[in-house]
XYZ file of C-alpha atoms in Angstrom:
215
model
C -87.977 -69.773 -106.053
C -89.019 -68.258 -102.840
C -85.769 -66.668 -101.814
C -85.396 -65.049 -105.273
C -88.940 -63.692 -105.179
C -88.371 -62.179 -101.767
C -85.019 -60.684 -102.769
C -86.517 -59.235 -106.005
C -89.393 -57.754 -103.954
C -86.880 -56.179 -101.622
C -85.162 -54.459 -104.567
C -88.353 -52.921 -106.004
C -90.557 -52.291 -102.974
C -89.570 -48.613 -102.566
C -90.689 -47.775 -106.076
C -93.368 -50.432 -106.619
C -95.233 -49.992 -103.355
C -93.850 -46.864 -101.614
C -96.979 -46.633 -99.457
C -96.003 -49.769 -97.570
C -93.945 -49.347 -94.404
C -91.525 -52.275 -94.939
C -89.413 -52.915 -91.879
C -87.128 -55.722 -93.107
C -86.716 -58.678 -95.381
C -85.709 -62.313 -94.873
C -84.480 -64.171 -97.978
C -83.104 -67.759 -97.897
C -81.046 -69.483 -100.687
C -81.734 -66.717 -103.217
C -80.370 -67.510 -106.685
C -78.772 -64.333 -107.902
C -77.048 -65.463 -111.083
C -79.355 -67.716 -113.002
C -76.984 -68.972 -115.681
C -74.762 -70.353 -112.870
C -77.785 -72.080 -111.295
C -78.807 -73.447 -114.718
C -75.304 -74.840 -115.328
C -75.410 -76.508 -111.851
C -78.846 -78.108 -112.411
C -77.778 -79.220 -115.890
C -74.600 -80.763 -114.506
C -73.575 -81.765 -110.979
C -77.008 -80.958 -109.588
C -79.051 -82.672 -112.273
C -80.814 -84.912 -109.773
C -82.821 -81.731 -109.384
C -83.017 -80.925 -113.120
C -86.795 -80.606 -112.813
C -86.328 -77.219 -111.145
C -84.570 -75.987 -114.269
C -87.321 -77.397 -116.403
C -89.875 -75.622 -114.207
C -88.046 -72.366 -114.598
C -87.847 -72.768 -118.370
C -91.537 -73.480 -118.570
C -92.354 -70.437 -116.461
C -90.291 -68.193 -118.636
C -91.814 -69.643 -121.782
C -95.338 -69.060 -120.354
C -94.546 -65.482 -119.495
C -92.781 -64.495 -122.723
C -94.360 -65.619 -125.993
C -91.194 -65.059 -128.083
C -89.207 -67.750 -126.229
C -91.092 -70.573 -127.922
C -89.734 -73.465 -125.838
C -91.603 -76.078 -127.846
C -89.509 -75.264 -130.957
C -86.366 -76.478 -129.130
C -87.790 -79.775 -127.763
C -87.026 -83.147 -129.223
C -89.464 -86.024 -128.972
C -88.323 -86.943 -125.469
C -88.605 -83.359 -124.307
C -92.072 -82.982 -125.810
C -93.265 -86.109 -124.091
C -91.814 -85.048 -120.719
C -93.281 -81.566 -120.808
C -96.643 -82.914 -121.953
C -96.683 -85.356 -119.047
C -95.563 -82.672 -116.551
C -98.105 -80.109 -117.630
C -101.138 -82.207 -118.374
C -100.640 -85.610 -116.753
C -102.850 -86.499 -113.816
C -101.224 -86.564 -110.454
C -97.992 -84.805 -111.432
C -97.023 -82.319 -108.728
C -93.668 -81.250 -107.280
C -92.687 -84.667 -105.883
C -93.642 -86.566 -108.986
C -92.036 -83.879 -111.170
C -88.731 -84.154 -109.344
C -88.657 -87.876 -110.112
C -89.753 -87.280 -113.689
C -86.825 -85.064 -114.450
C -84.113 -86.532 -112.164
C -80.871 -87.215 -114.068
C -82.036 -85.496 -117.231
C -80.115 -82.735 -119.006
C -80.872 -80.050 -121.547
C -79.183 -82.112 -124.266
C -81.488 -85.037 -123.541
C -84.572 -83.025 -124.170
C -83.710 -80.549 -126.920
C -82.459 -80.356 -130.439
C -80.491 -77.246 -129.387
C -80.259 -75.429 -126.048
C -82.581 -72.454 -125.825
C -80.419 -71.036 -123.085
C -77.722 -70.285 -125.580
C -79.929 -67.924 -127.697
C -80.058 -64.097 -127.396
C -83.805 -64.201 -126.747
C -83.567 -66.437 -123.735
C -80.511 -64.744 -122.401
C -82.243 -61.346 -122.575
C -85.158 -62.595 -120.540
C -82.855 -64.382 -118.017
C -80.938 -61.195 -117.533
C -84.107 -59.402 -116.627
C -84.570 -61.845 -113.723
C -81.177 -61.164 -112.144
C -80.992 -59.744 -108.630
C -78.232 -57.897 -106.846
C -78.162 -54.819 -109.025
C -80.335 -52.610 -106.818
C -79.764 -52.043 -103.100
C -82.843 -52.776 -100.948
C -83.851 -49.749 -98.942
C -84.689 -51.892 -95.893
C -82.432 -54.175 -93.887
C -82.095 -57.775 -95.107
C -81.410 -60.991 -93.343
C -80.005 -63.330 -96.032
C -79.102 -66.969 -95.241
C -78.182 -70.199 -96.956
C -77.421 -73.893 -96.179
C -73.765 -74.536 -96.925
C -74.601 -78.035 -98.155
C -77.360 -76.937 -100.531
C -77.561 -79.297 -103.402
C -80.178 -77.331 -105.404
C -79.087 -73.688 -105.248
C -75.274 -73.356 -105.076
C -74.180 -71.957 -101.719
C -72.171 -69.185 -103.404
C -75.409 -67.631 -104.814
C -76.479 -65.960 -101.602
C -73.021 -64.888 -100.508
C -72.553 -63.270 -103.971
C -75.878 -61.505 -103.504
C -74.801 -60.286 -100.131
C -71.605 -58.910 -101.612
C -73.435 -57.207 -104.434
C -75.959 -55.587 -102.086
C -73.289 -54.552 -99.611
C -71.280 -52.923 -102.430
C -74.349 -50.890 -103.274
C -74.742 -49.687 -99.705
C -77.482 -52.043 -98.411
C -77.630 -53.267 -94.812
C -77.337 -57.059 -94.940
C -77.070 -59.526 -92.106
C -75.766 -62.833 -93.484
C -75.840 -66.254 -91.990
C -74.962 -69.768 -93.184
C -76.018 -73.093 -91.675
C -74.435 -76.584 -92.147
C -77.571 -78.023 -93.789
C -78.901 -78.848 -97.291
C -81.573 -77.123 -99.288
C -84.577 -78.473 -97.348
C -82.744 -78.132 -94.054
C -82.181 -74.453 -94.851
C -85.953 -73.846 -94.745
C -86.139 -74.556 -91.073
C -82.553 -73.680 -90.090
C -83.046 -70.018 -90.766
C -86.572 -69.672 -89.469
C -85.755 -68.739 -85.851
C -83.011 -66.247 -86.749
C -85.165 -64.772 -89.526
C -88.139 -64.309 -87.246
C -85.969 -62.761 -84.550
C -84.484 -60.392 -87.114
C -87.991 -59.215 -88.204
C -89.243 -58.992 -84.566
C -86.313 -56.711 -83.823
C -87.087 -54.494 -86.819
C -90.718 -54.100 -85.737
C -89.488 -53.296 -82.253
C -87.218 -50.547 -83.549
C -84.052 -52.183 -82.170
C -80.662 -51.283 -83.518
C -79.335 -53.442 -86.398
C -76.612 -55.965 -85.581
C -73.386 -55.691 -87.548
C -74.117 -55.757 -91.314
C -71.974 -56.774 -94.277
C -69.423 -58.321 -91.947
C -66.530 -59.963 -93.795
C -67.358 -58.190 -97.031
C -65.941 -58.388 -99.663
C -65.422 -62.187 -99.932
C -61.906 -61.685 -101.352
C -60.865 -60.137 -98.033
C -62.256 -62.921 -95.869
C -60.233 -65.831 -94.487
C -61.033 -68.960 -96.392
C -62.377 -70.718 -93.351
C -65.196 -68.231 -92.730
C -68.669 -68.145 -94.308
């Protein structure tokens, strides 16, 4: 997921690529707690269950010990076979292929409940290291794929670690968020390249101290 990849890069850039003069980061709809995202896509958000299947397949490809195939029932084997080797299966087709499915539909037992999978999932978590550069984080409040609370929780974690985070929400869904944050994100980066002072950061943090009506 693009927002997560950007946020993860922000956390490691100072040690991974210290020679780069990073000015700022823009991350949208960044999933910070993957078990919560998994539960959403396996439940209320299962119209987008394919994203969870994509993530499981990616982890399985990266880490041999996860052995996703050993958990799949016949339906799961057929679906993953079609998704990975069928002709003409791309993102749009894949979303339709997995819509309405659940982990229980495709497995004999859930791999996400095993120590091996949980260890690898934990390695993907973000929000434990403060980015050294300012971040503009945003999210659509009606996001049906990545729960809205994911980015505000990430903001809270980073702010608690001393990072500079400008946070914005927009009354749009997941796809709408892609365009809704573009102008503000571009302006944020332009201001960083121009050496302008940061706007107020971490406003309203922590969430427990915010009025319920604010975002």
